[in-house]
Amino acid sequence: LPIYVARALTREGSKIIDGFIASALLKKPGDTVSYSNADIENIDSFEKRRVPVYNSTIFTDGIYTSWASFKNLAPGIQGFVETRRDGSISSVKIEDADGKKIKLKPKSIYAVINKGLLYIATEYGYYPLQKFRDNFIFTGDVKVAASSGDISAAQFGFGLIGAALASRGREERYDMLIDHLTGRFIHLVKIKTDAE
């Protein structure tokens, strides 16, 4: 870069940073909580102390439609949970205005608590949710985006139809952690199948 361009970029970059700092100094804090160094070093634990689901040992039965309802232990819907012989959930139903039972798709809700046991809902079904070392974890199937290599290989072998099918992604099993701030699933470890 010519020297005059580098100087101009440095000057403009400095203005942007100065403006950012100046505007931040004028903002009032949204929270009046003071944080010690220990709090900052363990910010996850500190934040979790403010979330009801992380501080409870008794869970309210019901259907939780979102992360917000689950983290606050406020079921959005009451319904009927049907289980298999092994105790796993086979379906979740609610009553409509006419009293008819309607089966809910797992991907339309966030979690279910049945007889005090926690289950996370994904598009592939319901999976037991466990609290482990101040985290919620589960093992379940998720859709993983296809890599460009997978798409290219499918296109080479099966043409455009193969590429279109491969681009939809694939189902894989992972150990997952729930992000305490957003409720999203964080993939921890891929569970290998017998075919791999």
Coordinates of N, CA and C in Angstrom, one line a residue:
L1 N 0.8 -1.2 0.0 CA 0.0 0.0 0.0 C 0.9 1.3 0.0
P2 N 0.5 2.2 -0.8 CA 1.2 3.5 -0.7 C 1.1 4.1 0.7
I3 N 2.1 4.8 1.1 CA 2.2 5.4 2.5 C 1.0 6.3 2.8
Y4 N 0.5 7.1 1.8 CA -0.6 8.0 2.1 C -1.9 7.2 2.4
V5 N -2.1 6.0 1.7 CA -3.3 5.2 2.0 C -3.2 4.6 3.4
A6 N -2.0 4.1 3.8 CA -1.9 3.5 5.1 C -2.1 4.6 6.2
R7 N -1.6 5.8 6.0 CA -1.9 6.9 6.9 C -3.4 7.2 7.0
A8 N -4.1 7.3 5.9 CA -5.5 7.5 5.9 C -6.3 6.4 6.6
L9 N -5.9 5.2 6.4 CA -6.6 4.1 7.1 C -6.4 4.1 8.6
T10 N -5.1 4.4 9.0 CA -4.8 4.6 10.4 C -5.6 5.7 11.0
R11 N -5.7 6.8 10.3 CA -6.4 8.0 10.9 C -7.9 7.6 11.0
E12 N -8.5 7.0 10.0 CA -9.9 6.7 10.1 C -10.2 5.6 11.1
G13 N -9.3 4.6 11.2 CA -9.4 3.6 12.2 C -9.4 4.1 13.6
S14 N -8.5 5.1 13.8 CA -8.4 5.8 15.1 C -9.7 6.5 15.5
K15 N -10.3 7.2 14.5 CA -11.5 7.9 14.7 C -12.6 7.0 15.1
I16 N -12.7 5.8 14.5 CA -13.8 4.8 14.8 C -13.6 4.3 16.2
I17 N -12.4 3.9 16.5 CA -12.1 3.4 17.9 C -12.4 4.5 18.9
D18 N -11.9 5.7 18.7 CA -12.2 6.8 19.6 C -13.7 7.0 19.8
G19 N -14.4 7.0 18.7 CA -15.9 7.2 18.8 C -16.6 6.1 19.6
F20 N -16.1 4.8 19.4 CA -16.6 3.7 20.1 C -16.4 3.8 21.6
I21 N -15.2 4.2 22.0 CA -14.9 4.4 23.4 C -15.6 5.5 24.0
A22 N -15.7 6.6 23.3 CA -16.4 7.8 23.8 C -17.9 7.5 24.0
S23 N -18.5 6.8 23.1 CA -20.0 6.5 23.2 C -20.2 5.5 24.4
A24 N -19.3 4.6 24.6 CA -19.4 3.6 25.6 C -19.3 4.3 27.0
L25 N -18.4 5.3 27.1 CA -18.3 6.0 28.4 C -19.5 6.7 28.8
L26 N -20.3 7.2 27.8 CA -21.5 7.9 28.1 C -22.7 7.1 28.5
K27 N -22.7 5.8 28.2 CA -23.8 4.9 28.4 C -23.9 4.6 29.9
K28 N -25.1 4.5 30.4 CA -25.4 4.1 31.8 C -25.4 2.6 31.8
P29 N -24.9 2.0 32.8 CA -24.9 0.5 32.9 C -26.4 0.0 33.0
G30 N -26.6 -1.1 32.3 CA -27.9 -1.7 32.3 C -28.1 -2.6 33.6
D31 N -27.0 -2.8 34.3 CA -27.0 -3.7 35.4 C -26.2 -3.0 36.5
T32 N -26.6 -3.0 37.7 CA -25.9 -2.4 38.8 C -25.1 -3.4 39.6
V33 N -25.0 -4.6 39.2 CA -24.2 -5.6 39.9 C -22.7 -5.4 39.7
S34 N -22.0 -5.5 40.8 CA -20.6 -5.4 40.8 C -20.0 -6.8 40.7
Y35 N -18.9 -6.9 39.9 CA -18.3 -8.2 39.7 C -16.9 -8.1 40.3
S36 N -16.6 -9.1 41.1 CA -15.2 -9.3 41.7 C -14.4 -10.0 40.6
N37 N -13.1 -10.1 40.9 CA -12.2 -10.8 40.0 C -12.6 -12.3 39.9
A38 N -13.0 -12.8 41.1 CA -13.4 -14.2 41.1 C -14.7 -14.4 40.3
D39 N -15.6 -13.5 40.4 CA -16.8 -13.6 39.6 C -16.5 -13.6 38.1
I40 N -15.6 -12.7 37.7 CA -15.2 -12.6 36.3 C -14.5 -13.9 35.8
E41 N -13.7 -14.5 36.7 CA -13.0 -15.7 36.3 C -14.0 -16.9 36.1
N42 N -15.1 -16.8 36.9 CA -16.1 -17.9 36.8 C -17.4 -17.3 36.4
I43 N -17.4 -16.5 35.3 CA -18.6 -15.8 34.9 C -19.8 -16.7 34.5
D44 N -19.5 -17.9 34.0 CA -20.5 -18.9 33.7 C -21.3 -19.2 34.9
S45 N -20.6 -19.6 36.0 CA -21.3 -20.0 37.2 C -22.1 -18.8 37.8
F46 N -21.5 -17.6 37.7 CA -22.1 -16.4 38.3 C -23.4 -16.1 37.5
E47 N -23.4 -16.3 36.2 CA -24.6 -16.0 35.3 C -25.6 -17.1 35.6
K48 N -25.2 -18.3 35.8 CA -26.2 -19.4 36.0 C -26.9 -19.2 37.4
R49 N -26.3 -18.6 38.3 CA -27.0 -18.4 39.6 C -28.2 -17.5 39.4
R50 N -28.3 -16.8 38.3 CA -29.5 -15.9 38.1 C -30.5 -16.6 37.2
V51 N -30.3 -17.9 36.8 CA -31.2 -18.6 36.0 C -31.9 -19.7 36.8
P52 N -33.3 -19.6 37.0 CA -33.9 -20.5 37.9 C -33.7 -22.0 37.6
V53 N -33.7 -22.4 36.4 CA -33.5 -23.9 36.1 C -32.2 -24.4 36.6
Y54 N -31.2 -23.6 36.7 CA -29.9 -24.1 37.2 C -29.8 -24.1 38.7
N55 N -30.8 -23.6 39.4 CA -30.8 -23.5 40.8 C -31.9 -24.3 41.5
S56 N -32.5 -25.2 40.7 CA -33.7 -25.9 41.2 C -33.4 -27.4 41.2
T57 N -33.9 -28.1 42.1 CA -33.9 -29.6 42.1 C -35.2 -30.2 41.9
I58 N -36.3 -29.3 41.9 CA -37.6 -29.8 41.7 C -38.1 -29.0 40.4
F59 N -38.6 -29.8 39.5 CA -38.9 -29.2 38.2 C -40.4 -29.4 37.9
T60 N -41.1 -28.4 37.4 CA -42.5 -28.3 37.2 C -42.8 -29.1 35.9
D61 N -43.7 -30.1 36.0 CA -44.1 -30.8 34.8 C -44.8 -29.9 33.8
G62 N -44.6 -30.2 32.5 CA -45.3 -29.4 31.5 C -44.5 -29.4 30.2
I63 N -45.0 -28.6 29.3 CA -44.4 -28.5 28.0 C -43.8 -27.1 27.9
Y64 N -42.6 -27.0 27.6 CA -41.9 -25.7 27.5 C -41.6 -25.4 26.0
T65 N -42.2 -24.3 25.6 CA -42.2 -23.9 24.2 C -41.0 -23.2 23.8
S66 N -40.2 -22.7 24.7 CA -39.0 -22.0 24.3 C -37.9 -22.1 25.4
W67 N -36.7 -21.6 25.1 CA -35.7 -21.6 26.1 C -36.1 -20.7 27.3
A68 N -36.7 -19.5 27.0 CA -37.1 -18.6 28.0 C -38.1 -19.3 29.0
S69 N -39.0 -20.0 28.5 CA -40.0 -20.7 29.4 C -39.3 -21.8 30.2
F70 N -38.4 -22.5 29.6 CA -37.6 -23.6 30.3 C -36.7 -23.0 31.4
K71 N -35.9 -22.0 31.0 CA -35.0 -21.5 32.0 C -35.6 -20.8 33.2
N72 N -36.9 -20.3 33.0 CA -37.6 -19.8 34.1 C -38.6 -20.8 34.8
L73 N -38.5 -22.0 34.3 CA -39.4 -23.1 34.8 C -40.9 -22.7 34.8
A74 N -41.3 -22.1 33.7 CA -42.7 -21.7 33.5 C -43.2 -22.4 32.2
P75 N -43.8 -23.5 32.4 CA -44.3 -24.3 31.2 C -45.3 -23.4 30.4
G76 N -45.2 -23.5 29.1 CA -46.0 -22.7 28.2 C -47.4 -23.4 28.0
I77 N -47.3 -24.7 28.0 CA -48.5 -25.5 27.7 C -48.6 -26.7 28.7
Q78 N -49.8 -27.1 29.0 CA -50.1 -28.3 29.7 C -50.6 -29.3 28.7
G79 N -50.2 -30.5 28.8 CA -50.6 -31.5 27.8 C -50.5 -32.9 28.4
F80 N -50.4 -33.8 27.4 CA -50.3 -35.3 27.8 C -49.1 -35.9 27.2
V81 N -48.3 -36.5 28.0 CA -47.1 -37.2 27.6 C -47.3 -38.7 27.6
E82 N -47.0 -39.3 26.4 CA -47.2 -40.7 26.3 C -45.7 -41.3 26.3
T83 N -45.5 -42.4 27.1 CA -44.2 -43.0 27.2 C -44.2 -44.4 26.7
R84 N -43.0 -44.9 26.4 CA -42.8 -46.3 26.0 C -42.5 -47.1 27.3
R85 N -42.4 -48.4 27.1 CA -42.1 -49.2 28.3 C -40.8 -48.8 29.0
D86 N -39.8 -48.4 28.3 CA -38.6 -48.0 28.9 C -38.6 -46.6 29.5
G87 N -39.7 -45.9 29.4 CA -39.9 -44.6 30.1 C -39.6 -43.4 29.1
S88 N -39.1 -43.7 27.9 CA -38.8 -42.7 27.0 C -40.1 -42.1 26.4
I89 N -40.1 -40.9 25.9 CA -41.3 -40.2 25.4 C -41.6 -40.7 24.0
S90 N -42.8 -41.2 23.8 CA -43.2 -41.5 22.4 C -43.9 -40.4 21.7
S91 N -44.7 -39.6 22.5 CA -45.4 -38.5 21.9 C -45.9 -37.5 23.0
V92 N -46.1 -36.3 22.5 CA -46.6 -35.2 23.4 C -47.9 -34.7 22.7
K93 N -49.0 -34.6 23.4 CA -50.2 -34.1 22.9 C -50.8 -33.0 23.7
I94 N -51.6 -32.2 23.0 CA -52.4 -31.2 23.7 C -53.8 -31.3 23.2
E95 N -54.8 -30.7 24.0 CA -56.2 -30.7 23.5 C -56.5 -29.4 22.8
D96 N -57.2 -29.5 21.7 CA -57.6 -28.3 21.0 C -58.9 -27.8 21.6
A97 N -59.5 -26.7 21.1 CA -60.8 -26.1 21.6 C -61.9 -27.1 21.7
D98 N -61.9 -28.1 20.8 CA -63.0 -29.1 20.7 C -62.7 -30.3 21.6
G99 N -61.6 -30.3 22.4 CA -61.3 -31.4 23.2 C -60.6 -32.6 22.5
K100 N -60.2 -32.4 21.3 CA -59.5 -33.4 20.5 C -58.0 -33.3 20.8
K101 N -57.4 -34.5 21.0 CA -55.9 -34.5 21.3 C -55.1 -34.4 20.0
I102 N -54.2 -33.4 20.0 CA -53.4 -33.2 18.8 C -51.9 -33.5 19.2
K103 N -51.2 -34.2 18.3 CA -49.8 -34.6 18.6 C -48.9 -33.4 18.2
L104 N -48.1 -33.0 19.0 CA -47.1 -32.0 18.7 C -45.8 -32.5 18.1
K105 N -45.3 -31.8 17.2 CA -44.0 -32.2 16.6 C -42.9 -31.8 17.6
P106 N -41.9 -32.7 17.8 CA -40.9 -32.3 18.8 C -40.2 -31.0 18.4
K107 N -40.0 -30.7 17.1 CA -39.3 -29.5 16.8 C -40.1 -28.2 17.0
S108 N -41.4 -28.3 17.4 CA -42.2 -27.2 17.7 C -42.1 -26.8 19.2
I109 N -41.4 -27.5 20.0 CA -41.3 -27.2 21.4 C -39.8 -27.3 21.8
Y110 N -39.5 -26.8 23.0 CA -38.1 -26.8 23.4 C -37.8 -28.0 24.3
A111 N -38.6 -28.2 25.3 CA -38.4 -29.2 26.3 C -39.7 -29.7 26.9
V112 N -39.6 -30.9 27.6 CA -40.7 -31.5 28.3 C -40.2 -31.9 29.6
I113 N -41.0 -31.7 30.7 CA -40.7 -32.2 32.0 C -41.9 -33.1 32.3
N114 N -41.6 -34.4 32.5 CA -42.6 -35.4 32.8 C -42.2 -36.2 34.1
K115 N -43.1 -36.1 35.1 CA -42.8 -36.8 36.4 C -41.5 -36.4 37.0
G116 N -41.1 -35.1 36.8 CA -39.9 -34.5 37.3 C -38.7 -34.8 36.5
L117 N -38.8 -35.6 35.4 CA -37.7 -35.9 34.5 C -37.6 -34.9 33.4
L118 N -36.4 -34.5 33.0 CA -36.3 -33.5 31.9 C -35.9 -34.1 30.6
Y119 N -36.6 -33.6 29.5 CA -36.3 -34.1 28.2 C -36.2 -32.9 27.3
I120 N -35.2 -32.9 26.4 CA -35.0 -31.9 25.4 C -35.7 -32.4 24.1
A121 N -36.3 -31.5 23.4 CA -37.0 -31.8 22.1 C -36.2 -31.3 20.9
T122 N -35.9 -32.2 20.0 CA -35.3 -31.8 18.7 C -36.2 -32.3 17.6
E123 N -35.8 -32.0 16.4 CA -36.6 -32.4 15.2 C -36.6 -34.0 15.1
Y124 N -35.7 -34.6 15.8 CA -35.6 -36.1 15.8 C -36.2 -36.8 16.9
G125 N -36.7 -36.1 17.9 CA -37.4 -36.7 19.0 C -37.1 -36.1 20.3
Y126 N -37.3 -36.8 21.4 CA -37.1 -36.4 22.8 C -35.9 -37.1 23.4
Y127 N -35.0 -36.4 24.0 CA -33.9 -37.0 24.6 C -33.7 -36.6 26.1
P128 N -33.4 -37.6 27.0 CA -33.2 -37.3 28.4 C -32.2 -36.2 28.6
L129 N -32.5 -35.2 29.4 CA -31.6 -34.1 29.7 C -31.1 -34.3 31.2
Q130 N -29.8 -34.2 31.3 CA -29.2 -34.4 32.7 C -28.4 -33.2 33.1
K131 N -28.4 -32.9 34.4 CA -27.6 -31.8 34.9 C -26.3 -32.5 35.4
F132 N -25.2 -32.0 34.9 CA -23.9 -32.6 35.2 C -22.9 -31.4 35.4
R133 N -22.4 -31.3 36.6 CA -21.4 -30.2 37.0 C -22.0 -28.8 36.6
D134 N -23.2 -28.5 37.0 CA -23.8 -27.2 36.7 C -24.0 -26.9 35.2
N135 N -24.1 -28.0 34.4 CA -24.5 -27.9 33.0 C -25.6 -28.8 32.7
F136 N -26.3 -28.5 31.7 CA -27.3 -29.4 31.1 C -26.8 -30.1 29.9
I137 N -26.7 -31.4 29.9 CA -26.2 -32.1 28.7 C -27.2 -33.2 28.3
F138 N -27.1 -33.6 27.0 CA -27.8 -34.7 26.5 C -27.1 -35.3 25.3
T139 N -27.5 -36.5 24.9 CA -27.0 -37.2 23.8 C -28.1 -37.3 22.8
G140 N -28.0 -36.8 21.6 CA -29.1 -36.9 20.6 C -28.7 -36.6 19.2
D141 N -29.6 -36.8 18.3 CA -29.4 -36.6 16.9 C -29.6 -35.2 16.5
V142 N -28.8 -34.7 15.6 CA -28.9 -33.4 15.1 C -28.6 -33.4 13.6
K143 N -29.1 -32.4 12.9 CA -28.7 -32.3 11.5 C -27.4 -31.5 11.3
V144 N -26.5 -32.0 10.6 CA -25.2 -31.4 10.4 C -25.1 -31.0 9.0
A145 N -24.7 -29.8 8.7 CA -24.6 -29.2 7.4 C -23.5 -30.1 6.6
A146 N -23.8 -30.3 5.4 CA -22.8 -31.0 4.5 C -21.6 -30.2 4.2
S147 N -20.5 -30.8 4.1 CA -19.3 -30.0 3.7 C -19.3 -29.9 2.2
S148 N -18.5 -29.0 1.7 CA -18.4 -28.8 0.3 C -17.8 -30.1 -0.4
G149 N -16.9 -30.8 0.3 CA -16.4 -32.0 -0.2 C -17.5 -33.1 -0.4
D150 N -18.4 -33.2 0.6 CA -19.5 -34.1 0.5 C -20.4 -33.8 -0.7
I151 N -20.7 -32.5 -0.9 CA -21.5 -32.1 -2.0 C -20.9 -32.4 -3.3
S152 N -19.6 -32.1 -3.4 CA -18.8 -32.4 -4.7 C -18.8 -33.9 -5.0
A153 N -18.6 -34.7 -4.0 CA -18.5 -36.1 -4.2 C -19.9 -36.7 -4.6
A154 N -20.9 -36.2 -4.0 CA -22.3 -36.6 -4.4 C -22.6 -36.1 -5.8
Q155 N -22.2 -34.9 -6.2 CA -22.4 -34.4 -7.5 C -21.7 -35.3 -8.6
F156 N -20.4 -35.6 -8.2 CA -19.6 -36.4 -9.1 C -20.2 -37.8 -9.3
G157 N -20.7 -38.4 -8.3 CA -21.3 -39.7 -8.3 C -22.7 -39.8 -8.9
F158 N -23.5 -38.8 -8.5 CA -24.9 -38.9 -8.8 C -25.5 -37.6 -9.6
G159 N -24.6 -36.7 -10.0 CA -25.1 -35.6 -10.7 C -25.7 -34.5 -9.8
L160 N -26.5 -33.6 -10.4 CA -27.1 -32.5 -9.7 C -28.1 -33.0 -8.6
I161 N -28.8 -34.1 -8.9 CA -29.7 -34.6 -7.9 C -28.9 -35.1 -6.6
G162 N -27.8 -35.7 -6.8 CA -26.9 -36.1 -5.7 C -26.4 -34.9 -4.9
A163 N -26.0 -33.9 -5.6 CA -25.5 -32.7 -5.0 C -26.7 -32.0 -4.2
A164 N -27.9 -32.0 -4.7 CA -29.0 -31.4 -4.0 C -29.3 -32.2 -2.7
L165 N -29.3 -33.5 -2.8 CA -29.6 -34.3 -1.7 C -28.5 -34.2 -0.6
A166 N -27.2 -34.1 -1.0 CA -26.1 -34.0 -0.1 C -26.2 -32.7 0.6
S167 N -26.6 -31.6 -0.1 CA -26.6 -30.3 0.5 C -27.6 -30.1 1.7
R168 N -28.5 -31.0 1.8 CA -29.5 -31.0 2.9 C -28.9 -31.3 4.2
G169 N -27.7 -31.9 4.2 CA -27.1 -32.2 5.5 C -27.3 -33.7 5.8
R170 N -26.8 -34.1 7.0 CA -27.0 -35.4 7.4 C -27.3 -35.5 8.9
E171 N -27.9 -36.6 9.4 CA -28.2 -36.8 10.8 C -27.0 -37.4 11.4
E172 N -26.5 -36.8 12.6 CA -25.4 -37.4 13.3 C -25.8 -37.3 14.8
R173 N -25.2 -38.2 15.6 CA -25.4 -38.2 17.0 C -24.2 -37.5 17.8
Y174 N -24.6 -36.7 18.7 CA -23.6 -35.9 19.5 C -23.9 -35.9 21.0
D175 N -22.9 -35.8 21.8 CA -23.1 -35.3 23.2 C -23.2 -33.8 23.1
M176 N -24.2 -33.2 23.7 CA -24.4 -31.8 23.5 C -24.6 -31.1 24.9
L177 N -24.3 -29.9 24.9 CA -24.4 -29.0 26.1 C -25.4 -27.9 25.7
I178 N -26.2 -27.5 26.7 CA -27.1 -26.3 26.4 C -26.4 -25.1 26.8
D179 N -26.3 -24.1 25.9 CA -25.8 -22.8 26.2 C -26.7 -22.1 27.2
H180 N -26.1 -21.7 28.4 CA -27.0 -21.1 29.4 C -27.5 -19.7 29.1
L181 N -26.9 -19.1 28.1 CA -27.4 -17.8 27.7 C -28.5 -17.8 26.6
T182 N -28.3 -18.7 25.7 CA -29.2 -18.7 24.5 C -30.1 -19.9 24.4
G183 N -29.7 -21.0 25.1 CA -30.5 -22.2 25.0 C -30.1 -23.1 23.8
R184 N -29.2 -22.6 23.0 CA -28.8 -23.4 21.8 C -27.9 -24.6 22.2
F185 N -27.9 -25.5 21.3 CA -27.1 -26.8 21.6 C -25.7 -26.6 21.1
I186 N -24.8 -26.9 22.0 CA -23.3 -26.9 21.6 C -22.9 -28.3 21.4
H187 N -22.4 -28.6 20.3 CA -21.9 -30.0 20.0 C -20.6 -30.2 20.8
L188 N -20.5 -31.2 21.6 CA -19.3 -31.5 22.4 C -18.5 -32.6 21.7
V189 N -19.1 -33.8 21.6 CA -18.4 -34.9 21.0 C -19.3 -35.7 20.1
K190 N -18.8 -36.0 18.9 CA -19.6 -36.8 18.0 C -19.5 -38.3 18.4
I191 N -20.7 -38.9 18.4 CA -20.8 -40.3 18.8 C -20.6 -41.2 17.6
K192 N -19.6 -42.0 17.5 CA -19.4 -42.8 16.3 C -20.3 -44.0 16.3
T193 N -20.8 -44.3 15.1 CA -21.7 -45.4 14.9 C -20.9 -46.6 14.4
D194 N -21.5 -47.8 14.4 CA -20.8 -49.0 14.0 C -20.3 -48.9 12.6
A195 N -21.0 -48.1 11.7 CA -20.6 -48.0 10.3 C -19.3 -47.2 10.1
E196 N -19.0 -46.4 11.1 CA -17.8 -45.5 11.0 C -16.5 -46.2 11.4

